[in-house]
Coordinates of C-alpha atoms and ligand atoms in Angstrom, one line a residue:
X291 CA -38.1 -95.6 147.7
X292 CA -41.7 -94.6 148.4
X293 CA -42.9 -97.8 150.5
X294 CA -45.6 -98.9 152.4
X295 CA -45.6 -102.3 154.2
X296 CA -48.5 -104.3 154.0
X297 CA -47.4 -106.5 157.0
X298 CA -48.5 -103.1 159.5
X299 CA -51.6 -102.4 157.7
X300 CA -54.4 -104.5 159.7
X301 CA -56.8 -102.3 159.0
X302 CA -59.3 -102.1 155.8
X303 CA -58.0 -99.2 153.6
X304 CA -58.3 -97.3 150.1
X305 CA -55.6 -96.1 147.5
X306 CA -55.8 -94.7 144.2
X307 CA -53.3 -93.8 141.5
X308 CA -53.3 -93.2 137.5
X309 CA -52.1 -96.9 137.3
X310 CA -51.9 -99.9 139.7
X311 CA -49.4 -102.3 138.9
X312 CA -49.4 -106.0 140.3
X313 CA -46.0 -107.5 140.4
X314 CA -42.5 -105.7 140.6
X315 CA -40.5 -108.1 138.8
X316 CA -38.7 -106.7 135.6
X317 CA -42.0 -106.4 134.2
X318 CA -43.8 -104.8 136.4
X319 CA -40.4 -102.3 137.6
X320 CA -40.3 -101.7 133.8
X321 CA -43.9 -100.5 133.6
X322 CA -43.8 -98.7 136.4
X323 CA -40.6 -96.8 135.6
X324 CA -42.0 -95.5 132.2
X325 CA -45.8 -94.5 133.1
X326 CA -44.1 -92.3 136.2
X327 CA -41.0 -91.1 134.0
X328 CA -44.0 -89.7 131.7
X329 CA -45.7 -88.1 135.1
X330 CA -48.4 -90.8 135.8
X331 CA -48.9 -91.7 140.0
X332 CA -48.2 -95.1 139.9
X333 CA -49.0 -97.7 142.6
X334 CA -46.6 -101.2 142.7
X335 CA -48.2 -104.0 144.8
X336 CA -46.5 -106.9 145.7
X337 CA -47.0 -110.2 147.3
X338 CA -43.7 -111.0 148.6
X339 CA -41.4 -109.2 151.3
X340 CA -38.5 -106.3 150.5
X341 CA -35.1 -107.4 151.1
X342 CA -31.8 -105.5 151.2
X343 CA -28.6 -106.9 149.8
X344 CA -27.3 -107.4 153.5
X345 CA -30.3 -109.6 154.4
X346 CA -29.4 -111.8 151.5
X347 CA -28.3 -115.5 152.6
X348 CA -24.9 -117.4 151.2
X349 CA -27.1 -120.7 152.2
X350 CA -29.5 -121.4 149.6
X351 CA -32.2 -123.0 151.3
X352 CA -32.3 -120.0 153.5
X353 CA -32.5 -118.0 150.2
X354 CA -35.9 -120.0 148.8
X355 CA -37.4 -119.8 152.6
X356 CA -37.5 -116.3 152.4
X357 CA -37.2 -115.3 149.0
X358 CA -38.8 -118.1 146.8
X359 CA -42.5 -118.6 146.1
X360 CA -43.1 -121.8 148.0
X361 CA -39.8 -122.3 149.8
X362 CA -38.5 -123.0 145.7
X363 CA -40.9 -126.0 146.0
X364 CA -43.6 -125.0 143.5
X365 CA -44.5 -128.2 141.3
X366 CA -45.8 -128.8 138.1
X367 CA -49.0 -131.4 137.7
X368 CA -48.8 -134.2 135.3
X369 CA -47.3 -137.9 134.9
X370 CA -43.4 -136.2 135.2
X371 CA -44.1 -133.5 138.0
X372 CA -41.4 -130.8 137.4
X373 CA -40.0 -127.9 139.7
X374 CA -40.8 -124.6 138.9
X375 CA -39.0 -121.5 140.9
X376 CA -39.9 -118.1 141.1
X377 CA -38.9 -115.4 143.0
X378 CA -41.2 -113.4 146.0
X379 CA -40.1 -110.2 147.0
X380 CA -39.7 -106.6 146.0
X381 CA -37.9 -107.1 142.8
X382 CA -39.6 -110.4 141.9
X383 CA -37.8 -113.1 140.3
X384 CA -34.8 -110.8 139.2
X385 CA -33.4 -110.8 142.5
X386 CA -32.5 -114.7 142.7
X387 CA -32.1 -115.6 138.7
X388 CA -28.5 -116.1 137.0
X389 CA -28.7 -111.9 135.5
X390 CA -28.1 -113.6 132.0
X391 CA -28.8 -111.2 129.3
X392 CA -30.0 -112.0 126.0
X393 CA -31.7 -109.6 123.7
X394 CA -34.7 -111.3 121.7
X395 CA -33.7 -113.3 119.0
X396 CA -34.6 -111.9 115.4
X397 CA -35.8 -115.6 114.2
X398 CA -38.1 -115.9 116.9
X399 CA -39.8 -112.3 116.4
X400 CA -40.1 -112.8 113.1
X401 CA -42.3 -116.2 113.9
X402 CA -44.6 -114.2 115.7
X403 CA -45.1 -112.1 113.2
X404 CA -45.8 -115.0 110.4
X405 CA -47.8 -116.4 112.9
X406 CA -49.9 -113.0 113.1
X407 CA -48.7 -110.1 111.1
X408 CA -50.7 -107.9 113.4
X409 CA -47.6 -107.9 115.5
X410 CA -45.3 -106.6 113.1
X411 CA -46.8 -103.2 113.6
X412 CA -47.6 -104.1 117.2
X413 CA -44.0 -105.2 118.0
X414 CA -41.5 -103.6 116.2
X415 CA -38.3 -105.2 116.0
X416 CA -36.6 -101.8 115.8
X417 CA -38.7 -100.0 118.4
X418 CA -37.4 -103.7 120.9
X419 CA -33.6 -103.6 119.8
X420 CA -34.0 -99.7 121.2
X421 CA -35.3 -100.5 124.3
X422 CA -33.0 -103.2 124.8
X423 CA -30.1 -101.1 124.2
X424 CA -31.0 -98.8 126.8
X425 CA -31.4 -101.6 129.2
X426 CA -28.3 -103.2 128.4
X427 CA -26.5 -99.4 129.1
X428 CA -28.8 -98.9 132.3
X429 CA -28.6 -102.4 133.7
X430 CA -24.7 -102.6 132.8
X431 CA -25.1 -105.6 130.7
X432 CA -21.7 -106.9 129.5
X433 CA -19.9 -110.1 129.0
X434 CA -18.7 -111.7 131.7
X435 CA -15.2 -110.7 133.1
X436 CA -12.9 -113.6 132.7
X437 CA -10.7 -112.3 135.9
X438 CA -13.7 -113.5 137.8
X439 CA -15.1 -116.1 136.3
X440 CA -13.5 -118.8 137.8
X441 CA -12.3 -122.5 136.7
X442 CA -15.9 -123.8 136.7
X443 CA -16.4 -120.9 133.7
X444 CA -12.9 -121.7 132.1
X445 CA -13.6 -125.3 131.7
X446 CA -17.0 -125.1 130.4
X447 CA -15.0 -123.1 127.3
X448 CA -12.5 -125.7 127.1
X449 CA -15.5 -128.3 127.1
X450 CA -17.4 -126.5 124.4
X451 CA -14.4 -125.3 121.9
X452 CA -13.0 -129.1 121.9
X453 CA -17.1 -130.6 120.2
X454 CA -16.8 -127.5 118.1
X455 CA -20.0 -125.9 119.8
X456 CA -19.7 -122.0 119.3
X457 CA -19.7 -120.7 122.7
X458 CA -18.7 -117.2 124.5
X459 CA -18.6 -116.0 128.1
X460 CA -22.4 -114.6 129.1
X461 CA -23.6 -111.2 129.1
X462 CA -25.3 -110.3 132.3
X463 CA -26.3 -107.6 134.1
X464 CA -24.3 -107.3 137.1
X465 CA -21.6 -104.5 137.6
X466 CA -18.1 -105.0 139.4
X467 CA -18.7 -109.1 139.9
X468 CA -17.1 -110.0 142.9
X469 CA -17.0 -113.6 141.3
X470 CA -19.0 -115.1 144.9
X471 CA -21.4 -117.1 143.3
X472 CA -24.3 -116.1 144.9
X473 CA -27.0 -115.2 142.2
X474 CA -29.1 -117.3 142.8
X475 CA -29.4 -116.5 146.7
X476 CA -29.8 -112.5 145.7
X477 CA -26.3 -111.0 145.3
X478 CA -25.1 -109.9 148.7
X479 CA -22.7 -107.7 147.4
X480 CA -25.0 -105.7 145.5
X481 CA -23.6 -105.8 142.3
X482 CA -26.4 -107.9 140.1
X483 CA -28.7 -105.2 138.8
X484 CA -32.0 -106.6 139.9
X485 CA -35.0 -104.7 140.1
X486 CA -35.2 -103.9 143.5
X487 CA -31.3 -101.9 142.8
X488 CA -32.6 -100.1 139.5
X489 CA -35.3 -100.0 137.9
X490 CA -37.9 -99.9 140.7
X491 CA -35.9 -96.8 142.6
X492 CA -36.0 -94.9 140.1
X493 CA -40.0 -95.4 139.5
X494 CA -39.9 -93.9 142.8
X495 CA -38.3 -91.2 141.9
X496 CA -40.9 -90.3 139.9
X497 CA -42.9 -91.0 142.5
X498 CA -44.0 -94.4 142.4
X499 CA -44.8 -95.9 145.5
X500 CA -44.6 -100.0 146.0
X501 CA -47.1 -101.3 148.3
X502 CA -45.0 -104.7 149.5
X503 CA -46.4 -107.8 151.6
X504 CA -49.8 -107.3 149.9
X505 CA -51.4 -109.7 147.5
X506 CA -53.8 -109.0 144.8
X507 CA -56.6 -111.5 145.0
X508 CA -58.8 -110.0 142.1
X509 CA -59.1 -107.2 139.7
X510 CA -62.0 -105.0 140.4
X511 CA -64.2 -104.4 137.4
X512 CA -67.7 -103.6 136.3
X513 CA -67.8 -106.3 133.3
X514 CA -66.6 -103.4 130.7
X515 CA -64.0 -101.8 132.4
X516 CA -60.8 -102.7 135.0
X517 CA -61.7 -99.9 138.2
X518 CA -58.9 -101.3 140.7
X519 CA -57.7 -104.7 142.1
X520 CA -58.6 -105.7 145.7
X521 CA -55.5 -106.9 147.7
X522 CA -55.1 -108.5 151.1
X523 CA -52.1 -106.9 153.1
X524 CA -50.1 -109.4 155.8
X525 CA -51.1 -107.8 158.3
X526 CA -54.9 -108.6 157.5
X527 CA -56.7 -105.8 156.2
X528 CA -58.7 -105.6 153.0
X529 CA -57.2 -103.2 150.5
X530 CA -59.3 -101.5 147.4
X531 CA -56.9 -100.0 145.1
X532 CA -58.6 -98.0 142.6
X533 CA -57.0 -97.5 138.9
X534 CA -57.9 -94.0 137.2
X535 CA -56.3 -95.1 134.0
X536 CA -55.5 -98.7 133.9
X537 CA -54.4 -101.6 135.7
X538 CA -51.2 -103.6 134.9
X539 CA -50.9 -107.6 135.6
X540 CA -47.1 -108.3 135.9
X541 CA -47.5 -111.0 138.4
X542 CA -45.7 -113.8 135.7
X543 CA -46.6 -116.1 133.1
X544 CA -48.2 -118.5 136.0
X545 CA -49.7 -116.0 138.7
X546 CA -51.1 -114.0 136.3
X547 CA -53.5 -115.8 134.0
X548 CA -54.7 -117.0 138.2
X549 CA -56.0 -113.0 138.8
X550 CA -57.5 -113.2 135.3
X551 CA -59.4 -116.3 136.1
X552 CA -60.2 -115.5 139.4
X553 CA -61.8 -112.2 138.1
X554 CA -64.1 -113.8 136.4
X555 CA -62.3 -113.0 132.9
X556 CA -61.8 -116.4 131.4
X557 CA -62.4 -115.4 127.6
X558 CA -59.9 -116.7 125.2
X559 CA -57.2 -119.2 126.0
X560 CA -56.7 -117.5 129.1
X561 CA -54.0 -119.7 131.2
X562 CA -53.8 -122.0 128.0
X563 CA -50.2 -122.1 126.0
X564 CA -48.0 -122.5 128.9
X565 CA -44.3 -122.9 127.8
X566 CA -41.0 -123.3 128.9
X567 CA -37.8 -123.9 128.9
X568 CA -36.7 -126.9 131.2
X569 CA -33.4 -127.6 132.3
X570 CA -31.5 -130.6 132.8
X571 CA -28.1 -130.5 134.2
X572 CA -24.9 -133.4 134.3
X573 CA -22.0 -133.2 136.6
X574 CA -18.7 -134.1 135.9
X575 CA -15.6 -134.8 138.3
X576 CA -12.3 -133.8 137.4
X577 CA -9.0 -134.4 138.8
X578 CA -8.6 -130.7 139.7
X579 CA -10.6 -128.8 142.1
X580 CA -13.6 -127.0 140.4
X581 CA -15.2 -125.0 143.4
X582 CA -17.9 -124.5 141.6
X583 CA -19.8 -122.1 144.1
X584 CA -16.3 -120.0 143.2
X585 CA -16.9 -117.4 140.3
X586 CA -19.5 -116.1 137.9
X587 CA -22.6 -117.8 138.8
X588 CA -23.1 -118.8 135.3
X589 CA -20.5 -117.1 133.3
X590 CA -20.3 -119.1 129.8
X591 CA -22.8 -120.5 127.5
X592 CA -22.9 -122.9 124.7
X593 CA -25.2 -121.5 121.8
X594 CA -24.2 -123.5 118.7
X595 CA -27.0 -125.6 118.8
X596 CA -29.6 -123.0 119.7
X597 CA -31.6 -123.1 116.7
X598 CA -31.9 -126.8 117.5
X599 CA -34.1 -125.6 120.7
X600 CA -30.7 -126.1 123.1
X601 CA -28.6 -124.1 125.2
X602 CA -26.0 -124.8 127.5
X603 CA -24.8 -122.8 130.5
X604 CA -22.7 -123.5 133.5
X605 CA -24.6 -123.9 136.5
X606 CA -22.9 -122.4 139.4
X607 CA -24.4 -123.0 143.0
X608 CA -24.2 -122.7 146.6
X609 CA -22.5 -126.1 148.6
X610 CA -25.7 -127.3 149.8
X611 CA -27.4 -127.5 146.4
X612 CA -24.2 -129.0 144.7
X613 CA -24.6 -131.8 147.5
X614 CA -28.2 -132.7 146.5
X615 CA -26.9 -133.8 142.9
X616 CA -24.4 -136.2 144.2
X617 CA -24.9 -139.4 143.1
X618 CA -25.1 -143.0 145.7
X619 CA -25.7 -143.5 149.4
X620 CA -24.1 -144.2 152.7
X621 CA -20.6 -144.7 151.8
X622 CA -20.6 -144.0 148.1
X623 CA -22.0 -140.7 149.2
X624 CA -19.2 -139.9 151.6
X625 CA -17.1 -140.6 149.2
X626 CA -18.4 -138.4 146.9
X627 CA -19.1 -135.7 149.7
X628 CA -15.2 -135.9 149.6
X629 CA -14.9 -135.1 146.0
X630 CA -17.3 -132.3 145.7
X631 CA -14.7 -129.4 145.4
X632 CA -13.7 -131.1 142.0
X633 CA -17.6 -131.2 140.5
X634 CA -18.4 -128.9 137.8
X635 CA -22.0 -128.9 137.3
X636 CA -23.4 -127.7 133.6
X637 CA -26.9 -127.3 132.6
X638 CA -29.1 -127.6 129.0
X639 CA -32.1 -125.3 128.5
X640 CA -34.4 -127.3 126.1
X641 CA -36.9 -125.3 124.0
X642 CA -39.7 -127.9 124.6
X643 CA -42.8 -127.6 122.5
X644 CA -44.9 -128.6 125.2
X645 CA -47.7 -126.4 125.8
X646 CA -49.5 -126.6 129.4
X647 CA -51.9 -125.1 131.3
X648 CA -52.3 -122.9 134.5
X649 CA -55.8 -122.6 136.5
X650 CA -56.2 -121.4 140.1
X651 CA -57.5 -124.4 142.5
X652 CA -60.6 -123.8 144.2
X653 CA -58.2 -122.6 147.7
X654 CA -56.7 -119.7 144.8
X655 CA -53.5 -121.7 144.1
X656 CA -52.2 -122.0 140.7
X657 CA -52.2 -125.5 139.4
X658 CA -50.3 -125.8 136.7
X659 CA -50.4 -128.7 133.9
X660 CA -47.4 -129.7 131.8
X661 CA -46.3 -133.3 130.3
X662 CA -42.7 -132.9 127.9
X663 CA -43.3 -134.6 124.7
X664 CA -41.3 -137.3 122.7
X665 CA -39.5 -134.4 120.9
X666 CA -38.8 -132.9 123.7
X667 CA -37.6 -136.0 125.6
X668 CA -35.2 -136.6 122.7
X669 CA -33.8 -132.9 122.9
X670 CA -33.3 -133.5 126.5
X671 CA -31.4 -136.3 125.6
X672 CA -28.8 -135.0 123.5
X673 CA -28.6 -132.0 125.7
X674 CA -27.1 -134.3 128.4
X675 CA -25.3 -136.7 125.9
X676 CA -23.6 -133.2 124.4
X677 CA -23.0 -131.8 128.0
X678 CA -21.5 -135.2 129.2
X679 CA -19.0 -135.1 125.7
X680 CA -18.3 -131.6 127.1
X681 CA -17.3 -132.3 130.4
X682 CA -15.4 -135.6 129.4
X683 CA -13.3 -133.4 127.0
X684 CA -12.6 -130.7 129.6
X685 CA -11.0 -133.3 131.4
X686 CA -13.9 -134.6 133.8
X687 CA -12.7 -138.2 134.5
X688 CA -16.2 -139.4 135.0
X689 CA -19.9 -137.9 134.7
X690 CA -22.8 -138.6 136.5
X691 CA -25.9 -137.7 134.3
X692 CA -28.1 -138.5 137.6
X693 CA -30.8 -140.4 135.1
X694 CA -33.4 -143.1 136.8
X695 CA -32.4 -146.6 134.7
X696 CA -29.3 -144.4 132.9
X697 CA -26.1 -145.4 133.0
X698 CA -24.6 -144.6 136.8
X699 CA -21.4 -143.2 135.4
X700 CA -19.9 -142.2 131.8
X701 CA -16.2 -142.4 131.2
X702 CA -16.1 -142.7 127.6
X703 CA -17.1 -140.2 124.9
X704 CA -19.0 -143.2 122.9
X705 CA -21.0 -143.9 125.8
X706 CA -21.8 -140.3 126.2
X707 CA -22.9 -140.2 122.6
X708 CA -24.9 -143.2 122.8
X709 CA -27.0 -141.7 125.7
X710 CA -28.9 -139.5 122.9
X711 CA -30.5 -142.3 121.0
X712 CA -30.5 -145.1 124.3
X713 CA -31.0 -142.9 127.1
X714 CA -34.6 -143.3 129.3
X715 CA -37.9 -141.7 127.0
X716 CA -39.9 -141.4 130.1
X717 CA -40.0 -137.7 131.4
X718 CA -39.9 -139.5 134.6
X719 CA -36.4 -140.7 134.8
X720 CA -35.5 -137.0 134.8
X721 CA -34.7 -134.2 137.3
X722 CA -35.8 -131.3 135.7
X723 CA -36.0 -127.6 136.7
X724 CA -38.1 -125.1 134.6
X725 CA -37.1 -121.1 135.5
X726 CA -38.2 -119.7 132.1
X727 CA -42.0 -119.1 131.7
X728 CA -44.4 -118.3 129.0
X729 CA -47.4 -117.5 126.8
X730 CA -50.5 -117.7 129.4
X731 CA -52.5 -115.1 128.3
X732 CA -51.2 -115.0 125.1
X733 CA -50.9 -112.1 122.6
X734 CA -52.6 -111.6 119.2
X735 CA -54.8 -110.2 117.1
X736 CA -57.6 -112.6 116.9
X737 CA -59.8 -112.5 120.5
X738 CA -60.6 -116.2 120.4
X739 CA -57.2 -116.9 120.1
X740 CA -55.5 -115.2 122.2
X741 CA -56.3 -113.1 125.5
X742 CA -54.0 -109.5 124.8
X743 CA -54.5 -107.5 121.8
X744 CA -51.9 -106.1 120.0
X745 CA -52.0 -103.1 122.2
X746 CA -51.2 -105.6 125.7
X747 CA -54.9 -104.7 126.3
X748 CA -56.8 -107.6 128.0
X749 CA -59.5 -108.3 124.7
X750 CA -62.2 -108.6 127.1
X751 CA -62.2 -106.1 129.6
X752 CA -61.4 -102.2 128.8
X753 CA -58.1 -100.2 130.7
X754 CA -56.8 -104.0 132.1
X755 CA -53.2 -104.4 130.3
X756 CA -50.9 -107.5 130.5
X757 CA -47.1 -106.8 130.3
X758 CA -45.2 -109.8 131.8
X759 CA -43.9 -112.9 129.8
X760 CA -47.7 -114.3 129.7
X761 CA -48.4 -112.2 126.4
X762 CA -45.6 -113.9 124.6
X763 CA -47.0 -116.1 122.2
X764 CA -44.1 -118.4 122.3
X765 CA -41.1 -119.5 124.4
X766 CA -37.8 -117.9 123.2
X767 CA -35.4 -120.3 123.6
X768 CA -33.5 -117.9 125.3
X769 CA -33.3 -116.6 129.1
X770 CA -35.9 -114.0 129.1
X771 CA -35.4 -111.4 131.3
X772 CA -34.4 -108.8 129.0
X773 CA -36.9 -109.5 126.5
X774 CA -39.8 -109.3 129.0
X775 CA -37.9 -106.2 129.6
X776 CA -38.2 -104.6 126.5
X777 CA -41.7 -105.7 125.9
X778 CA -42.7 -104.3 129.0
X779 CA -41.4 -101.1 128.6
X780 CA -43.2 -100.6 125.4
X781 CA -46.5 -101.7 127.2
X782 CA -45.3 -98.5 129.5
X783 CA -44.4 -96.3 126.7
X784 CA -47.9 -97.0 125.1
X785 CA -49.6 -96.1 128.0
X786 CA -48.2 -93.2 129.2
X787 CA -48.5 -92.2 125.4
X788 CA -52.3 -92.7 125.8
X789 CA -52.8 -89.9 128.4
Ligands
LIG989 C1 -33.6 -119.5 139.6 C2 -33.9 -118.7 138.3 C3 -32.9 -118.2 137.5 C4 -33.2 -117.5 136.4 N1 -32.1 -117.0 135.7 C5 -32.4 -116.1 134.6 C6 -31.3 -115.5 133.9 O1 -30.2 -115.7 134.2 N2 -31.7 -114.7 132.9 C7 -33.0 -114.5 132.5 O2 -33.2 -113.8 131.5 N3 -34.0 -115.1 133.1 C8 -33.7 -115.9 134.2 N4 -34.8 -116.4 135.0 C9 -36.1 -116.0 134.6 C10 -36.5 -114.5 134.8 O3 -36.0 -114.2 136.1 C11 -38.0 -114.4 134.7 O4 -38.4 -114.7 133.4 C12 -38.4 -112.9 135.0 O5 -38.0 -112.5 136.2 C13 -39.9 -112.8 134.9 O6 -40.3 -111.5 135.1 P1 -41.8 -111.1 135.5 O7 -41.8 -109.7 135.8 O8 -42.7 -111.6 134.4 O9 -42.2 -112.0 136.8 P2 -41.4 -112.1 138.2 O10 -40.0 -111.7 138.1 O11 -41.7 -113.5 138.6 O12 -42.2 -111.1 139.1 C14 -43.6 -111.3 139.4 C15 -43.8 -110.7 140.8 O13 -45.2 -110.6 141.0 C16 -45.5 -110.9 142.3 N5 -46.9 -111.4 142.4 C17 -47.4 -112.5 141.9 N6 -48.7 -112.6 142.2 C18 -49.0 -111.6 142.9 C19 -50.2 -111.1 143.5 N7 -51.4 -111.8 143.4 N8 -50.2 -109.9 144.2 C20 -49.1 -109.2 144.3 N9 -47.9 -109.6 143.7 C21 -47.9 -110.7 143.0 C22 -44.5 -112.0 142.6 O14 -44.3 -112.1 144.1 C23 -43.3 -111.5 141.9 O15 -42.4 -110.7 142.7 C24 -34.5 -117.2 136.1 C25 -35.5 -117.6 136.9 C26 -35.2 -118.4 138.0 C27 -36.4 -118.9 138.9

């Protein structure tokens, strides 16, 4: 790869290239990729380190130390503060997520599009399901392999085919599983095809050149048109980085709508409409070992209820992170310290309607609003009431839902059912994760409504394009990755089009 390392540039510098791109996670790789493929220099910059598969660790707090924004401890604002993780590092967050594959959903599209028919034209369905197909050959998406999935996997199916919920081992894009569990660390074996392994490479090889350890802190523009952003390299010098054509914000849903505001380009709802998809989780202990830092990280989904704003998935993780969901202290922790090989952990991605907001602090930091609402809370409950009728009828002897003022264990499948109506309303009673990220700079056609035109063009500001998951003008409901994907690749395609 063509790389230079902003942690031994001290000095005040210059660049230029056809199009500067900030952020190389799958939206930014998938930019990049096209707009050199069509012969455009191309210039990646990127906060966050570059890592190898060897410097990957199996120890997961080692793995969001040196590979998470924030050590994985980024935090939502609001009565019910939530997690949020994202990845930092050559590759962005595609090095350290699950490499679950789903293509986006028809029903979902075609909302947009009744929502503004402007992006029927702008977006077509056709022109996505292309694009996804040849990501799904290039990135070797394919169901999981069940030789490697692992009892943690096999049980989940056994959970999900005795409620009747349709289910099916996931499609991700990793090639050869070794079945180590390590996704979430960055796979050490090499075989998840993250950005850093694919795409991004072979942007270099059109000549693409990824400027890493370097962090945009604005975009450079004369009030009419984008010029260049102005980054800060580790190693402390001041970097202008001039865009002959355009310049690309792929920097996520949360870090992006920052640089707009921070640029002085606050027209529209910019950082306004920030979704997700939150995750709750319940674990269940079952007579037989589980291992479930054994297998396919997550290797099996439930997706029956899906249009019901659900989705279940096992949640495979390193020993460490397993331990922090055990339930009790002192001795009933020991005890359960003791039982952890036979713990299966599964989680429930809720399609909240809960919009929130992102704004830089005054320091530069993003600060990002978000409060679940009643609806939500009640999805979230029947996600854990479902997932703890699951693991009871895969055999788990007890579950442990790990809900403030819930019950401490569930045994019987009426008691699991009764958790959806009597279960805790406050979003406080809740550990939560969000991973999935949305709709911050949102697209459309209307310029007071949204921030994006049709054309991923920032409304406000000439040759200053948005491709990452901020322009969607919804959450999916479905892990994204391969949806920001495709979009992104259009937004390349357009612009290498454009000459
Ligand atoms: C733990 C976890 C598991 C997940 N699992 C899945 C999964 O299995 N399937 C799925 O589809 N999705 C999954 N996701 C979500 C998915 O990985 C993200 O939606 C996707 O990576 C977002 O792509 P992106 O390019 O928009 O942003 P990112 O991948 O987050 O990349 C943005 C990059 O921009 C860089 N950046 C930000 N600000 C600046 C700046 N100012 N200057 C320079 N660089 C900057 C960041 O460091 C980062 O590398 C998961 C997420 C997490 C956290």
């Amino acid at each position: 790869m063509n790389l230079l390392d902003g942690a031994v540039l001290p000095k005040d510098g210059e660049k230029t290239a056809d199009f500067v791109i900030v952020g190389s996670g799958p939206a930014g790789s998938a930019v990049a990729r096209a707009v050199a493929r069509a012969g455009a220099s191309v210039l990646v910059v990127e906060e966050g380190p570059l890592r190898k598969p060897s410097d990957f660790h199996a120890d997961s707090f080692q793995a969001m130390a040196d590979l998470y924004r924030d050590l994985g401890g980024s935090l939502t604002r609001g009565p019910a503060p939530m997690p949020y993780l994202q990845g930092r590092v050559v590759g962005g967050t595609s090095v350290i997520n699950g490499a679950i594959s789903w293509r986006l959903p028809k029903d979902i599209h075609d909302q947009w599009c009744k929502a503004d028919p402007a992006l029927t034209l702008a977006l077509p369905f056709d022109t996505l399901e292309a694009l996804t197909d040849e990501m799904e050959r290039e990135l070797g998406i394919a169901p999981t392999d069940p030789a490697i999935a692992g009892t943690h996997n096999a049980l989940f199916a056994k959970g999900a085919q005795a409620l009747g919920i349709a289910h099916r081992p996931i499609s991700r894009n990793v090639v050869q599983c070794q079945g180590s569990g390590g996704c979430l660390q960055g796979c050490r074996h090499g075989r998840k095809q993250s950005m850093d392994l694919t795409l991004l490479p072979q942007a270099c090889e059109y000549g693409a050149e990824i400027m890493f350890n370097t962090k945009v802190l604005r975009i450079d523009h004369d009030h009419r048109r984008a010029r260049g952003v102005l980054a800060r390299s580790q190693g402390g010098g001041l970097w202008r980085l001039q865009a002959r054509r355009a310049v690309v914000l792929a920097a996520s849903a949360v870090q992006t709508p920052c640089l707009l505001w921070q640029s002085g380009l606050r027209h529209g709802p910019v950082g306004e409409g920030f979704q997700g998809h939150p995750g709750a989780s319940a674990a269940g202990f079952f007579r037989e070992p589980v291992h479930l830092w054994q297998g396919a990280t997550q290797g099996h989904e439930g997706i029956g209820l899906r249009q019901e704003g659900l989705k279940f998935e096992v949640l495979g993780m390193d020993i460490g992170v397993a331990m922090t969901r055990l339930p009790g202290v002192g001795q009933e922790l020991s005890r359960h310290l003791a039982l952890l090989p036979h713990m299966a952990e599964w989680g429930c991605a809720v399609k909240a309607q809960a919009r929130g907001t992102v704004r830089p602090s005054l320091l530069g930091r993003p600060v990002v609003r978000y409060q679940l609402t009643d609806a939500d809370m009640a999805k979230t409950r029947k996600g854990l009431s479902i997932l703890a009728q699951m693991l009871l009828a895969a055999g788990a002897e007890r579950v442990h839902l790990g809900v403030h003022g819930g019950p401490t264990e569930i045994t019987d499948p009426r008691q699991a059912q009764a958790f959806a109506s009597e279960g805790p309303r406050d979003p406080r009673a809740y550990a939560m994760v969000l991973t999935h990220l949305f709709g911050t700079a949102a697209m459309g056609s209307d310029p007071a409504r949204s921030v994006v035109g049709p054309d991923f063009g920032v409304h406000q500001l000439a040759q200053l394009y948005v491709a990452d998951s901020s322009v969607f003008p919804s959450n999916t409901g479905v892990n994204p990755q391969t949806s920001i994907l495709a979009l992104a690749s259009l937004c390349g395609q357009r612009l290498a089009a454009a000459g």
